[in-house]
């Protein structure tokens, strides 16, 4: 049973470009969470999605950031017009059932570098 | 919203000694408290968790305690080994789904 998959593992963008980060949850998991980790800091919640629905986006910046989890295919975190401050590791996690069951399984992360 | 504080930020112990990491949380609605180990360049890996209806849980050399009244929980690692060296994060969850993480503890186990 494959774990949570994220790609790419490393992504380099120039200021102003778009970054697209993909997350394939574990098989059978329909809940996805995105977190951002700045160097030597903890993980900060960004957004929680179920299939085709955004449940909680309270941690996501209002501008330039968007997320989706379509009926088919991976969850996508999109960052438009990237700036140097977007450089971070972005992790997604998935869980099999609703949040009351709590346990989240993390992927290996995508490390975004903005030049 | 929830606020989780974690101490210490760095911890160095001799191989075979015990290590203790402490966290406090603010939201009394939090009911699930996982602990993660993160190695360099990797994602967090769940090592142990505890729910609010339990005061203590143990898994081999790792144990977690929870004091709901005081809103704090702790990770205890006994007989530490060099491979225990990593960054450890505590987190607090409510039924709303998202995890609020502490800022991490860098544990170094010296051989």
JSON list of C-alpha atoms in Angstrom, two decimals:
[
{"chain": "A", "resi": 1, "resn": "UNK", "atom": "CA", "xyz": [0.00, 0.00, 0.00]},
{"chain": "A", "resi": 2, "resn": "UNK", "atom": "CA", "xyz": [1.82, 3.08, -1.24]},
{"chain": "A", "resi": 3, "resn": "UNK", "atom": "CA", "xyz": [2.02, 6.04, 1.07]},
{"chain": "A", "resi": 4, "resn": "UNK", "atom": "CA", "xyz": [1.15, 9.64, 0.30]},
{"chain": "A", "resi": 5, "resn": "UNK", "atom": "CA", "xyz": [2.89, 10.72, -2.88]},
{"chain": "A", "resi": 6, "resn": "UNK", "atom": "CA", "xyz": [3.98, 14.25, -3.67]},
{"chain": "A", "resi": 7, "resn": "UNK", "atom": "CA", "xyz": [5.56, 15.61, -6.79]},
{"chain": "A", "resi": 8, "resn": "UNK", "atom": "CA", "xyz": [7.74, 17.19, -7.69]},
{"chain": "A", "resi": 9, "resn": "UNK", "atom": "CA", "xyz": [10.04, 16.70, -4.70]},
{"chain": "A", "resi": 10, "resn": "UNK", "atom": "CA", "xyz": [11.98, 19.82, -5.60]},
{"chain": "A", "resi": 11, "resn": "UNK", "atom": "CA", "xyz": [10.71, 22.79, -7.59]},
{"chain": "A", "resi": 12, "resn": "UNK", "atom": "CA", "xyz": [12.60, 25.91, -8.61]},
{"chain": "A", "resi": 13, "resn": "UNK", "atom": "CA", "xyz": [10.73, 28.94, -9.90]},
{"chain": "A", "resi": 14, "resn": "UNK", "atom": "CA", "xyz": [11.63, 32.51, -10.70]},
{"chain": "A", "resi": 15, "resn": "UNK", "atom": "CA", "xyz": [9.69, 35.36, -9.16]},
{"chain": "A", "resi": 16, "resn": "UNK", "atom": "CA", "xyz": [6.40, 35.86, -10.96]},
{"chain": "A", "resi": 17, "resn": "UNK", "atom": "CA", "xyz": [6.07, 32.29, -12.24]},
{"chain": "A", "resi": 18, "resn": "UNK", "atom": "CA", "xyz": [3.45, 29.77, -11.18]},
{"chain": "A", "resi": 19, "resn": "UNK", "atom": "CA", "xyz": [4.10, 26.75, -8.96]},
{"chain": "A", "resi": 20, "resn": "UNK", "atom": "CA", "xyz": [1.88, 23.65, -9.07]},
{"chain": "A", "resi": 21, "resn": "UNK", "atom": "CA", "xyz": [2.32, 21.07, -6.34]},
{"chain": "A", "resi": 22, "resn": "UNK", "atom": "CA", "xyz": [0.64, 17.68, -6.55]},
{"chain": "A", "resi": 23, "resn": "UNK", "atom": "CA", "xyz": [-0.45, 15.29, -3.84]},
{"chain": "A", "resi": 24, "resn": "UNK", "atom": "CA", "xyz": [-1.82, 11.78, -4.30]},
{"chain": "A", "resi": 25, "resn": "UNK", "atom": "CA", "xyz": [-3.34, 10.55, -1.04]},
{"chain": "A", "resi": 26, "resn": "UNK", "atom": "CA", "xyz": [-3.08, 7.00, 0.20]},
{"chain": "A", "resi": 27, "resn": "UNK", "atom": "CA", "xyz": [-5.46, 4.57, -1.45]},
{"chain": "A", "resi": 28, "resn": "UNK", "atom": "CA", "xyz": [-8.91, 4.88, 0.04]},
{"chain": "A", "resi": 29, "resn": "UNK", "atom": "CA", "xyz": [-8.22, 8.27, 1.65]},
{"chain": "A", "resi": 30, "resn": "UNK", "atom": "CA", "xyz": [-10.63, 11.04, 0.68]},
{"chain": "A", "resi": 31, "resn": "UNK", "atom": "CA", "xyz": [-9.39, 13.79, 3.03]},
{"chain": "A", "resi": 32, "resn": "UNK", "atom": "CA", "xyz": [-6.32, 15.88, 2.19]},
{"chain": "A", "resi": 33, "resn": "UNK", "atom": "CA", "xyz": [-4.54, 18.56, 4.22]},
{"chain": "A", "resi": 34, "resn": "UNK", "atom": "CA", "xyz": [-1.80, 20.94, 3.04]},
{"chain": "A", "resi": 35, "resn": "UNK", "atom": "CA", "xyz": [0.83, 22.39, 5.39]},
{"chain": "A", "resi": 36, "resn": "UNK", "atom": "CA", "xyz": [3.74, 24.78, 4.85]},
{"chain": "A", "resi": 37, "resn": "UNK", "atom": "CA", "xyz": [7.03, 24.54, 6.71]},
{"chain": "A", "resi": 38, "resn": "UNK", "atom": "CA", "xyz": [9.52, 27.40, 6.72]},
{"chain": "A", "resi": 39, "resn": "UNK", "atom": "CA", "xyz": [13.16, 26.56, 7.55]},
{"chain": "A", "resi": 40, "resn": "UNK", "atom": "CA", "xyz": [13.60, 25.51, 11.19]},
{"chain": "A", "resi": 41, "resn": "UNK", "atom": "CA", "xyz": [9.92, 26.07, 11.97]},
{"chain": "A", "resi": 42, "resn": "UNK", "atom": "CA", "xyz": [6.91, 23.89, 12.60]},
{"chain": "A", "resi": 43, "resn": "UNK", "atom": "CA", "xyz": [4.25, 23.03, 10.06]},
{"chain": "A", "resi": 44, "resn": "UNK", "atom": "CA", "xyz": [1.51, 25.59, 9.52]},
{"chain": "A", "resi": 45, "resn": "UNK", "atom": "CA", "xyz": [-1.92, 24.47, 8.36]},
{"chain": "A", "resi": 46, "resn": "UNK", "atom": "CA", "xyz": [-3.05, 25.88, 5.02]},
{"chain": "A", "resi": 47, "resn": "UNK", "atom": "CA", "xyz": [-6.13, 24.05, 3.74]},
{"chain": "A", "resi": 48, "resn": "UNK", "atom": "CA", "xyz": [-8.28, 20.95, 4.28]},
{"chain": "A", "resi": 49, "resn": "UNK", "atom": "CA", "xyz": [-10.12, 19.37, 1.35]},
{"chain": "A", "resi": 50, "resn": "UNK", "atom": "CA", "xyz": [-12.39, 16.46, 0.68]},
{"chain": "A", "resi": 51, "resn": "UNK", "atom": "CA", "xyz": [-13.12, 15.22, -2.80]},
{"chain": "A", "resi": 52, "resn": "UNK", "atom": "CA", "xyz": [-14.34, 18.24, -4.83]},
{"chain": "A", "resi": 53, "resn": "UNK", "atom": "CA", "xyz": [-14.81, 20.38, -1.72]},
{"chain": "A", "resi": 54, "resn": "UNK", "atom": "CA", "xyz": [-12.76, 22.85, 0.29]},
{"chain": "A", "resi": 55, "resn": "UNK", "atom": "CA", "xyz": [-13.64, 22.31, 3.94]},
{"chain": "A", "resi": 56, "resn": "UNK", "atom": "CA", "xyz": [-11.31, 24.76, 5.68]},
{"chain": "A", "resi": 57, "resn": "UNK", "atom": "CA", "xyz": [-8.97, 27.24, 3.98]},
{"chain": "A", "resi": 58, "resn": "UNK", "atom": "CA", "xyz": [-8.39, 29.44, 7.00]},
{"chain": "A", "resi": 59, "resn": "UNK", "atom": "CA", "xyz": [-4.61, 29.03, 6.82]},
{"chain": "A", "resi": 60, "resn": "UNK", "atom": "CA", "xyz": [-4.21, 29.84, 3.17]},
{"chain": "A", "resi": 61, "resn": "UNK", "atom": "CA", "xyz": [-3.24, 33.35, 2.01]},
{"chain": "A", "resi": 62, "resn": "UNK", "atom": "CA", "xyz": [-6.15, 35.05, 0.27]},
{"chain": "A", "resi": 63, "resn": "UNK", "atom": "CA", "xyz": [-4.06, 36.16, -2.68]},
{"chain": "A", "resi": 64, "resn": "UNK", "atom": "CA", "xyz": [-2.18, 33.98, -5.19]},
{"chain": "A", "resi": 65, "resn": "UNK", "atom": "CA", "xyz": [-2.83, 30.62, -3.44]},
{"chain": "A", "resi": 66, "resn": "UNK", "atom": "CA", "xyz": [-5.51, 28.10, -4.41]},
{"chain": "A", "resi": 67, "resn": "UNK", "atom": "CA", "xyz": [-6.13, 24.41, -3.85]},
{"chain": "A", "resi": 68, "resn": "UNK", "atom": "CA", "xyz": [-8.33, 21.75, -5.36]},
{"chain": "A", "resi": 69, "resn": "UNK", "atom": "CA", "xyz": [-9.02, 18.05, -4.95]},
{"chain": "A", "resi": 70, "resn": "UNK", "atom": "CA", "xyz": [-10.96, 16.89, -8.02]},
{"chain": "A", "resi": 71, "resn": "UNK", "atom": "CA", "xyz": [-13.09, 13.78, -8.25]},
{"chain": "A", "resi": 72, "resn": "UNK", "atom": "CA", "xyz": [-10.35, 12.13, -10.26]},
{"chain": "A", "resi": 73, "resn": "UNK", "atom": "CA", "xyz": [-6.63, 12.74, -9.89]},
{"chain": "A", "resi": 74, "resn": "UNK", "atom": "CA", "xyz": [-4.38, 14.30, -7.28]},
{"chain": "A", "resi": 75, "resn": "UNK", "atom": "CA", "xyz": [-4.90, 17.31, -5.08]},
{"chain": "A", "resi": 76, "resn": "UNK", "atom": "CA", "xyz": [-3.21, 20.42, -6.47]},
{"chain": "A", "resi": 77, "resn": "UNK", "atom": "CA", "xyz": [-1.82, 23.39, -4.55]},
{"chain": "A", "resi": 78, "resn": "UNK", "atom": "CA", "xyz": [-1.28, 26.29, -6.93]},
{"chain": "A", "resi": 79, "resn": "UNK", "atom": "CA", "xyz": [0.77, 29.37, -6.18]},
{"chain": "A", "resi": 80, "resn": "UNK", "atom": "CA", "xyz": [0.55, 32.14, -8.74]},
{"chain": "A", "resi": 81, "resn": "UNK", "atom": "CA", "xyz": [3.15, 34.90, -9.22]},
{"chain": "A", "resi": 82, "resn": "UNK", "atom": "CA", "xyz": [5.52, 33.37, -6.69]},
{"chain": "A", "resi": 83, "resn": "UNK", "atom": "CA", "xyz": [7.66, 35.58, -4.46]},
{"chain": "A", "resi": 84, "resn": "UNK", "atom": "CA", "xyz": [10.82, 34.73, -2.51]},
{"chain": "A", "resi": 85, "resn": "UNK", "atom": "CA", "xyz": [8.80, 34.44, 0.70]},
{"chain": "A", "resi": 86, "resn": "UNK", "atom": "CA", "xyz": [6.97, 31.45, -0.78]},
{"chain": "A", "resi": 87, "resn": "UNK", "atom": "CA", "xyz": [10.17, 29.41, -0.58]},
{"chain": "A", "resi": 88, "resn": "UNK", "atom": "CA", "xyz": [9.37, 26.60, 1.87]},
{"chain": "A", "resi": 89, "resn": "UNK", "atom": "CA", "xyz": [8.61, 22.91, 2.14]},
{"chain": "A", "resi": 90, "resn": "UNK", "atom": "CA", "xyz": [4.99, 22.08, 1.39]},
{"chain": "A", "resi": 91, "resn": "UNK", "atom": "CA", "xyz": [3.60, 18.89, 2.86]},
{"chain": "A", "resi": 92, "resn": "UNK", "atom": "CA", "xyz": [0.33, 17.20, 2.26]},
{"chain": "A", "resi": 93, "resn": "UNK", "atom": "CA", "xyz": [-1.30, 14.64, 4.53]},
{"chain": "A", "resi": 94, "resn": "UNK", "atom": "CA", "xyz": [-4.26, 12.36, 4.00]},
{"chain": "A", "resi": 95, "resn": "UNK", "atom": "CA", "xyz": [-6.69, 10.56, 6.25]},
{"chain": "A", "resi": 96, "resn": "UNK", "atom": "CA", "xyz": [-9.16, 7.80, 5.52]},
{"chain": "A", "resi": 97, "resn": "UNK", "atom": "CA", "xyz": [-12.21, 9.06, 7.29]},
{"chain": "A", "resi": 98, "resn": "UNK", "atom": "CA", "xyz": [-13.60, 12.26, 8.71]},
{"chain": "A", "resi": 99, "resn": "UNK", "atom": "CA", "xyz": [-11.58, 14.54, 10.98]},
{"chain": "A", "resi": 100, "resn": "UNK", "atom": "CA", "xyz": [-12.98, 12.96, 14.12]},
{"chain": "A", "resi": 101, "resn": "UNK", "atom": "CA", "xyz": [-10.73, 9.98, 13.39]},
{"chain": "A", "resi": 102, "resn": "UNK", "atom": "CA", "xyz": [-7.82, 12.40, 13.28]},
{"chain": "A", "resi": 103, "resn": "UNK", "atom": "CA", "xyz": [-4.79, 10.37, 12.18]},
{"chain": "A", "resi": 104, "resn": "UNK", "atom": "CA", "xyz": [-3.04, 11.98, 9.22]},
{"chain": "A", "resi": 105, "resn": "UNK", "atom": "CA", "xyz": [-0.35, 10.38, 7.07]},
{"chain": "A", "resi": 106, "resn": "UNK", "atom": "CA", "xyz": [2.22, 12.76, 5.60]},
{"chain": "A", "resi": 107, "resn": "UNK", "atom": "CA", "xyz": [3.93, 12.75, 2.24]},
{"chain": "A", "resi": 108, "resn": "UNK", "atom": "CA", "xyz": [7.64, 13.49, 1.71]},
{"chain": "A", "resi": 109, "resn": "UNK", "atom": "CA", "xyz": [7.01, 17.13, 0.79]},
{"chain": "A", "resi": 110, "resn": "UNK", "atom": "CA", "xyz": [7.79, 19.44, -2.10]},
{"chain": "A", "resi": 111, "resn": "UNK", "atom": "CA", "xyz": [10.62, 21.87, -1.51]},
{"chain": "A", "resi": 112, "resn": "UNK", "atom": "CA", "xyz": [9.92, 25.08, -3.40]},
{"chain": "A", "resi": 113, "resn": "UNK", "atom": "CA", "xyz": [12.74, 27.51, -4.08]},
{"chain": "A", "resi": 114, "resn": "UNK", "atom": "CA", "xyz": [11.94, 30.90, -5.58]},
{"chain": "A", "resi": 115, "resn": "UNK", "atom": "CA", "xyz": [14.87, 32.65, -7.19]},
{"chain": "B", "resi": 1, "resn": "UNK", "atom": "CA", "xyz": [-7.70, 29.47, 17.46]},
{"chain": "B", "resi": 2, "resn": "UNK", "atom": "CA", "xyz": [-5.45, 26.80, 18.90]},
{"chain": "B", "resi": 3, "resn": "UNK", "atom": "CA", "xyz": [-1.92, 27.68, 20.06]},
{"chain": "B", "resi": 4, "resn": "UNK", "atom": "CA", "xyz": [0.65, 24.98, 20.82]},
{"chain": "B", "resi": 5, "resn": "UNK", "atom": "CA", "xyz": [3.91, 25.71, 22.59]},
{"chain": "B", "resi": 6, "resn": "UNK", "atom": "CA", "xyz": [6.74, 23.18, 22.67]},
{"chain": "B", "resi": 7, "resn": "UNK", "atom": "CA", "xyz": [9.84, 23.03, 24.87]},
{"chain": "B", "resi": 8, "resn": "UNK", "atom": "CA", "xyz": [12.75, 22.73, 24.71]},
{"chain": "B", "resi": 9, "resn": "UNK", "atom": "CA", "xyz": [13.68, 23.79, 21.20]},
{"chain": "B", "resi": 10, "resn": "UNK", "atom": "CA", "xyz": [16.90, 21.76, 21.38]},
{"chain": "B", "resi": 11, "resn": "UNK", "atom": "CA", "xyz": [17.78, 18.79, 23.55]},
{"chain": "B", "resi": 12, "resn": "UNK", "atom": "CA", "xyz": [21.05, 16.88, 23.74]},
{"chain": "B", "resi": 13, "resn": "UNK", "atom": "CA", "xyz": [21.36, 13.63, 25.70]},
{"chain": "B", "resi": 14, "resn": "UNK", "atom": "CA", "xyz": [23.84, 10.80, 26.05]},
{"chain": "B", "resi": 15, "resn": "UNK", "atom": "CA", "xyz": [22.98, 7.47, 24.50]},
{"chain": "B", "resi": 16, "resn": "UNK", "atom": "CA", "xyz": [20.97, 5.43, 26.99]},
{"chain": "B", "resi": 17, "resn": "UNK", "atom": "CA", "xyz": [19.57, 8.44, 28.83]},
{"chain": "B", "resi": 18, "resn": "UNK", "atom": "CA", "xyz": [15.93, 9.53, 28.72]},
{"chain": "B", "resi": 19, "resn": "UNK", "atom": "CA", "xyz": [14.55, 12.49, 26.80]},
{"chain": "B", "resi": 20, "resn": "UNK", "atom": "CA", "xyz": [11.42, 14.45, 27.66]},
{"chain": "B", "resi": 21, "resn": "UNK", "atom": "CA", "xyz": [9.67, 16.99, 25.43]},
{"chain": "B", "resi": 22, "resn": "UNK", "atom": "CA", "xyz": [6.74, 19.03, 26.70]},
{"chain": "B", "resi": 23, "resn": "UNK", "atom": "CA", "xyz": [3.87, 20.81, 24.95]},
{"chain": "B", "resi": 24, "resn": "UNK", "atom": "CA", "xyz": [1.00, 22.98, 26.08]},
{"chain": "B", "resi": 25, "resn": "UNK", "atom": "CA", "xyz": [-2.16, 23.80, 24.17]},
{"chain": "B", "resi": 26, "resn": "UNK", "atom": "CA", "xyz": [-4.83, 26.46, 24.55]},
{"chain": "B", "resi": 27, "resn": "UNK", "atom": "CA", "xyz": [-8.05, 25.12, 23.03]},
{"chain": "B", "resi": 28, "resn": "UNK", "atom": "CA", "xyz": [-9.98, 22.92, 25.46]},
{"chain": "B", "resi": 29, "resn": "UNK", "atom": "CA", "xyz": [-11.82, 21.44, 22.43]},
{"chain": "B", "resi": 30, "resn": "UNK", "atom": "CA", "xyz": [-8.62, 19.72, 21.27]},
{"chain": "B", "resi": 31, "resn": "UNK", "atom": "CA", "xyz": [-9.04, 15.99, 21.70]},
{"chain": "B", "resi": 32, "resn": "UNK", "atom": "CA", "xyz": [-6.25, 14.31, 19.75]},
{"chain": "B", "resi": 33, "resn": "UNK", "atom": "CA", "xyz": [-2.52, 14.80, 20.33]},
{"chain": "B", "resi": 34, "resn": "UNK", "atom": "CA", "xyz": [-0.06, 13.18, 17.90]},
{"chain": "B", "resi": 35, "resn": "UNK", "atom": "CA", "xyz": [3.72, 13.25, 18.04]},
{"chain": "B", "resi": 36, "resn": "UNK", "atom": "CA", "xyz": [5.80, 13.22, 14.86]},
{"chain": "B", "resi": 37, "resn": "UNK", "atom": "CA", "xyz": [9.44, 12.51, 14.12]},
{"chain": "B", "resi": 38, "resn": "UNK", "atom": "CA", "xyz": [10.94, 14.33, 11.16]},
{"chain": "B", "resi": 39, "resn": "UNK", "atom": "CA", "xyz": [14.29, 13.38, 9.73]},
{"chain": "B", "resi": 40, "resn": "UNK", "atom": "CA", "xyz": [16.25, 15.67, 7.45]},
{"chain": "B", "resi": 41, "resn": "UNK", "atom": "CA", "xyz": [14.63, 16.03, 4.05]},
{"chain": "B", "resi": 42, "resn": "UNK", "atom": "CA", "xyz": [11.63, 13.88, 4.91]},
{"chain": "B", "resi": 43, "resn": "UNK", "atom": "CA", "xyz": [8.02, 14.32, 5.91]},
{"chain": "B", "resi": 44, "resn": "UNK", "atom": "CA", "xyz": [6.79, 13.96, 9.50]},
{"chain": "B", "resi": 45, "resn": "UNK", "atom": "CA", "xyz": [6.19, 10.40, 10.62]},
{"chain": "B", "resi": 46, "resn": "UNK", "atom": "CA", "xyz": [3.67, 9.63, 13.34]},
{"chain": "B", "resi": 47, "resn": "UNK", "atom": "CA", "xyz": [5.39, 7.88, 16.25]},
{"chain": "B", "resi": 48, "resn": "UNK", "atom": "CA", "xyz": [2.70, 7.89, 18.92]},
{"chain": "B", "resi": 49, "resn": "UNK", "atom": "CA", "xyz": [-0.60, 9.60, 19.63]},
{"chain": "B", "resi": 50, "resn": "UNK", "atom": "CA", "xyz": [-3.04, 9.99, 22.49]},
{"chain": "B", "resi": 51, "resn": "UNK", "atom": "CA", "xyz": [-6.69, 10.88, 22.69]},
{"chain": "B", "resi": 52, "resn": "UNK", "atom": "CA", "xyz": [-8.29, 13.04, 25.35]},
{"chain": "B", "resi": 53, "resn": "UNK", "atom": "CA", "xyz": [-10.02, 10.15, 27.09]},
{"chain": "B", "resi": 54, "resn": "UNK", "atom": "CA", "xyz": [-6.66, 8.57, 27.97]},
{"chain": "B", "resi": 55, "resn": "UNK", "atom": "CA", "xyz": [-3.99, 9.83, 30.38]},
{"chain": "B", "resi": 56, "resn": "UNK", "atom": "CA", "xyz": [-1.02, 7.80, 29.25]},
{"chain": "B", "resi": 57, "resn": "UNK", "atom": "CA", "xyz": [0.05, 5.59, 26.39]},
{"chain": "B", "resi": 58, "resn": "UNK", "atom": "CA", "xyz": [3.20, 3.57, 25.90]},
{"chain": "B", "resi": 59, "resn": "UNK", "atom": "CA", "xyz": [4.81, 1.88, 22.92]},
{"chain": "B", "resi": 60, "resn": "UNK", "atom": "CA", "xyz": [8.13, 0.20, 23.70]},
{"chain": "B", "resi": 61, "resn": "UNK", "atom": "CA", "xyz": [10.63, 2.99, 24.47]},
{"chain": "B", "resi": 62, "resn": "UNK", "atom": "CA", "xyz": [8.17, 5.80, 23.76]},
{"chain": "B", "resi": 63, "resn": "UNK", "atom": "CA", "xyz": [5.42, 7.06, 26.04]},
{"chain": "B", "resi": 64, "resn": "UNK", "atom": "CA", "xyz": [3.09, 10.03, 26.02]},
{"chain": "B", "resi": 65, "resn": "UNK", "atom": "CA", "xyz": [1.22, 11.55, 28.95]},
{"chain": "B", "resi": 66, "resn": "UNK", "atom": "CA", "xyz": [-1.70, 13.96, 28.84]},
{"chain": "B", "resi": 67, "resn": "UNK", "atom": "CA", "xyz": [-3.00, 16.30, 31.54]},
{"chain": "B", "resi": 68, "resn": "UNK", "atom": "CA", "xyz": [-6.28, 17.74, 30.23]},
{"chain": "B", "resi": 69, "resn": "UNK", "atom": "CA", "xyz": [-6.81, 19.98, 33.25]},
{"chain": "B", "resi": 70, "resn": "UNK", "atom": "CA", "xyz": [-3.48, 21.69, 32.81]},
{"chain": "B", "resi": 71, "resn": "UNK", "atom": "CA", "xyz": [-3.65, 21.40, 29.01]},
{"chain": "B", "resi": 72, "resn": "UNK", "atom": "CA", "xyz": [-0.24, 19.88, 28.60]},
{"chain": "B", "resi": 73, "resn": "UNK", "atom": "CA", "xyz": [1.19, 16.67, 27.20]},
{"chain": "B", "resi": 74, "resn": "UNK", "atom": "CA", "xyz": [4.65, 15.20, 27.09]},
{"chain": "B", "resi": 75, "resn": "UNK", "atom": "CA", "xyz": [6.73, 12.76, 25.08]},
{"chain": "B", "resi": 76, "resn": "UNK", "atom": "CA", "xyz": [9.11, 10.46, 26.92]},
{"chain": "B", "resi": 77, "resn": "UNK", "atom": "CA", "xyz": [11.81, 8.47, 25.14]},
{"chain": "B", "resi": 78, "resn": "UNK", "atom": "CA", "xyz": [13.77, 6.01, 27.29]},
{"chain": "B", "resi": 79, "resn": "UNK", "atom": "CA", "xyz": [17.08, 4.29, 26.51]},
{"chain": "B", "resi": 80, "resn": "UNK", "atom": "CA", "xyz": [17.78, 6.75, 23.71]},
{"chain": "B", "resi": 81, "resn": "UNK", "atom": "CA", "xyz": [19.80, 5.62, 20.70]},
{"chain": "B", "resi": 82, "resn": "UNK", "atom": "CA", "xyz": [21.68, 7.68, 18.07]},
{"chain": "B", "resi": 83, "resn": "UNK", "atom": "CA", "xyz": [18.96, 6.86, 15.52]},
{"chain": "B", "resi": 84, "resn": "UNK", "atom": "CA", "xyz": [16.48, 8.71, 17.74]},
{"chain": "B", "resi": 85, "resn": "UNK", "atom": "CA", "xyz": [18.22, 11.94, 16.69]},
{"chain": "B", "resi": 86, "resn": "UNK", "atom": "CA", "xyz": [15.70, 14.00, 14.70]},
{"chain": "B", "resi": 87, "resn": "UNK", "atom": "CA", "xyz": [13.25, 16.87, 15.03]},
{"chain": "B", "resi": 88, "resn": "UNK", "atom": "CA", "xyz": [10.15, 16.00, 17.05]},
{"chain": "B", "resi": 89, "resn": "UNK", "atom": "CA", "xyz": [6.86, 17.85, 16.72]},
{"chain": "B", "resi": 90, "resn": "UNK", "atom": "CA", "xyz": [3.80, 17.76, 18.92]},
{"chain": "B", "resi": 91, "resn": "UNK", "atom": "CA", "xyz": [0.39, 18.70, 17.57]},
{"chain": "B", "resi": 92, "resn": "UNK", "atom": "CA", "xyz": [-3.14, 19.25, 18.80]},
{"chain": "B", "resi": 93, "resn": "UNK", "atom": "CA", "xyz": [-6.30, 18.50, 16.81]},
{"chain": "B", "resi": 94, "resn": "UNK", "atom": "CA", "xyz": [-9.96, 19.18, 17.21]},
{"chain": "B", "resi": 95, "resn": "UNK", "atom": "CA", "xyz": [-12.71, 17.42, 15.29]},
{"chain": "B", "resi": 96, "resn": "UNK", "atom": "CA", "xyz": [-12.42, 20.19, 12.73]},
{"chain": "B", "resi": 97, "resn": "UNK", "atom": "CA", "xyz": [-9.55, 18.29, 11.15]},
{"chain": "B", "resi": 98, "resn": "UNK", "atom": "CA", "xyz": [-6.53, 20.57, 10.98]},
{"chain": "B", "resi": 99, "resn": "UNK", "atom": "CA", "xyz": [-3.47, 19.99, 13.14]},
{"chain": "B", "resi": 100, "resn": "UNK", "atom": "CA", "xyz": [-1.80, 22.83, 15.03]},
{"chain": "B", "resi": 101, "resn": "UNK", "atom": "CA", "xyz": [1.89, 22.05, 15.45]},
{"chain": "B", "resi": 102, "resn": "UNK", "atom": "CA", "xyz": [4.48, 23.09, 17.97]},
{"chain": "B", "resi": 103, "resn": "UNK", "atom": "CA", "xyz": [7.69, 24.61, 16.65]},
{"chain": "B", "resi": 104, "resn": "UNK", "atom": "CA", "xyz": [9.68, 21.41, 17.12]},
{"chain": "B", "resi": 105, "resn": "UNK", "atom": "CA", "xyz": [12.47, 20.04, 19.29]},
{"chain": "B", "resi": 106, "resn": "UNK", "atom": "CA", "xyz": [15.80, 19.05, 17.77]},
{"chain": "B", "resi": 107, "resn": "UNK", "atom": "CA", "xyz": [16.95, 15.98, 19.68]},
{"chain": "B", "resi": 108, "resn": "UNK", "atom": "CA", "xyz": [20.59, 14.94, 19.48]},
{"chain": "B", "resi": 109, "resn": "UNK", "atom": "CA", "xyz": [21.64, 11.63, 21.02]},
{"chain": "B", "resi": 110, "resn": "UNK", "atom": "CA", "xyz": [25.39, 11.47, 21.52]},
{"chain": "B", "resi": 111, "resn": "UNK", "atom": "CA", "xyz": [26.99, 8.01, 21.24]}
]
